[in-house]
Coordinates of C-alpha atoms in Angstrom, one line a residue:
E1 CA -7.2 -15.7 -27.5
A2 CA -6.7 -15.0 -23.9
A3 CA -9.9 -16.9 -22.9
L4 CA -8.7 -19.9 -24.9
A5 CA -5.4 -19.7 -23.1
G6 CA -7.2 -19.8 -19.8
A7 CA -6.6 -16.2 -18.7
P8 CA -9.0 -15.1 -16.0
C9 CA -9.0 -11.6 -17.3
V10 CA -7.4 -9.3 -19.9
V11 CA -6.5 -5.7 -19.0
F12 CA -6.6 -3.1 -21.7
D13 CA -4.9 0.2 -21.0
S14 CA -6.9 2.2 -23.5
P15 CA -6.9 5.9 -23.3
L16 CA -9.1 6.0 -26.4
L17 CA -11.8 3.5 -25.1
V18 CA -14.4 6.2 -24.6
E19 CA -13.4 8.3 -27.7
S20 CA -13.6 5.4 -30.1
G21 CA -17.0 4.2 -29.1
R22 CA -16.3 0.7 -30.5
W23 CA -14.6 -1.0 -27.6
R24 CA -17.1 -0.6 -24.8
N25 CA -19.6 -3.2 -26.1
R26 CA -16.8 -5.7 -26.5
L27 CA -15.8 -5.6 -22.8
D28 CA -17.4 -7.2 -19.7
W29 CA -16.3 -4.4 -17.4
V30 CA -14.6 -1.1 -17.5
L31 CA -12.4 0.1 -14.6
V32 CA -11.4 3.8 -14.6
V33 CA -8.4 4.9 -12.5
D34 CA -9.1 8.5 -11.6
C35 CA -7.5 11.4 -9.7
T36 CA -7.9 15.1 -9.6
P37 CA -7.1 17.0 -12.7
E38 CA -4.3 18.9 -10.8
L39 CA -2.7 15.6 -9.7
Q40 CA -3.0 14.2 -13.2
V41 CA -1.1 17.2 -14.6
E42 CA 1.5 16.9 -11.9
R43 CA 2.0 13.2 -12.5
V44 CA 2.3 13.6 -16.3
A45 CA 4.8 16.4 -15.9
L46 CA 7.0 14.3 -13.6
R47 CA 6.8 11.3 -16.0
S48 CA 7.1 13.1 -19.3
G49 CA 8.9 16.4 -18.7
L50 CA 6.2 18.3 -20.5
Q51 CA 5.1 21.7 -19.3
P52 CA 1.7 22.0 -17.5
A53 CA 0.2 24.1 -20.4
E54 CA 1.1 21.3 -22.9
I55 CA -0.4 18.7 -20.6
T56 CA -3.6 20.7 -20.1
A57 CA -3.9 21.0 -23.9
I58 CA -3.5 17.3 -24.4
I59 CA -6.1 16.5 -21.7
A60 CA -8.5 19.0 -23.3
S61 CA -8.3 17.2 -26.6
Q62 CA -9.3 13.9 -25.0
A63 CA -12.7 12.7 -23.8
P64 CA -13.8 14.7 -20.7
R65 CA -13.2 13.2 -17.3
E66 CA -17.0 13.0 -16.7
L67 CA -17.5 10.9 -19.9
R68 CA -14.7 8.5 -18.8
L69 CA -16.3 8.2 -15.3
A70 CA -19.7 7.6 -16.8
A71 CA -18.4 4.7 -19.0
A72 CA -17.0 3.0 -15.9
D73 CA -18.4 0.0 -14.1
A74 CA -16.0 0.8 -11.3
V75 CA -13.7 3.6 -10.4
V76 CA -10.5 3.6 -8.3
F77 CA -9.7 7.1 -7.1
N78 CA -5.9 7.0 -7.0
A79 CA -5.0 10.0 -4.9
G80 CA -3.8 10.1 -1.3
L81 CA -3.6 6.3 -1.0
S82 CA -0.7 4.2 0.2
L83 CA 0.2 1.4 -2.1
F84 CA -1.3 -1.0 0.4
E85 CA -4.7 0.9 0.4
L86 CA -4.6 1.0 -3.4
G87 CA -4.0 -2.7 -3.5
E88 CA -6.9 -3.3 -1.2
Q89 CA -9.2 -1.3 -3.5
V90 CA -8.0 -3.4 -6.5
R91 CA -8.4 -6.6 -4.5
G92 CA -12.0 -5.7 -3.6
L93 CA -12.8 -4.9 -7.3
A94 CA -11.2 -8.2 -8.4
L95 CA -13.4 -10.1 -6.0
R96 CA -16.5 -8.0 -7.1
F97 CA -15.7 -9.1 -10.7
G98 CA -15.2 -12.8 -9.7
L99 CA -11.5 -12.8 -10.0
S100 CA -9.0 -14.0 -7.4
F101 CA -6.3 -11.6 -6.3
P102 CA -3.4 -12.2 -3.9
V103 CA -3.9 -10.8 -0.4
A104 CA -1.1 -8.4 0.5
S105 CA 0.0 -7.9 4.0
A106 CA -0.2 -4.5 5.7
P107 CA 3.1 -2.7 5.9
S108 CA 4.8 -3.2 9.2
E109 CA 5.5 -0.2 11.5
P110 CA 9.1 0.9 11.3
S111 CA 11.1 -0.2 14.3
M112 CA 12.6 2.4 16.5

C-alpha cells in the first residue's frame, strides 16, 4: 500500500522482528538502533517506571542483542550522541539506502 501511495520508505518499529522469523525476508533493509544494556535499562525505567529487575527480566525474554545486531543491515549506536550527531547518522544511512533526508544545521554556540 505504501509503495502504491508513493512512499519512499516504510518504517516498522518491530521488537519481534527477529523473534518471529517471518518478517526479515519481506523487508529490503533492517536498521537496528542499539545502546549498551545498562543504558537500555535506564531509559526503559525512566519511560515506564518499572524497576530494573523487571526490565532485565523482560529483556532476557526477548531475542538476544547479538541476534538483533546480526539481523541488521545497519546499526545506529544511540548512546553519547547529541541529537545533531544522531541526525547525521540517520541522514548518512538514508543516503546509503537511496533515500533523501533533510539536512539539519549544526546547533549554534550559545552566546555569552
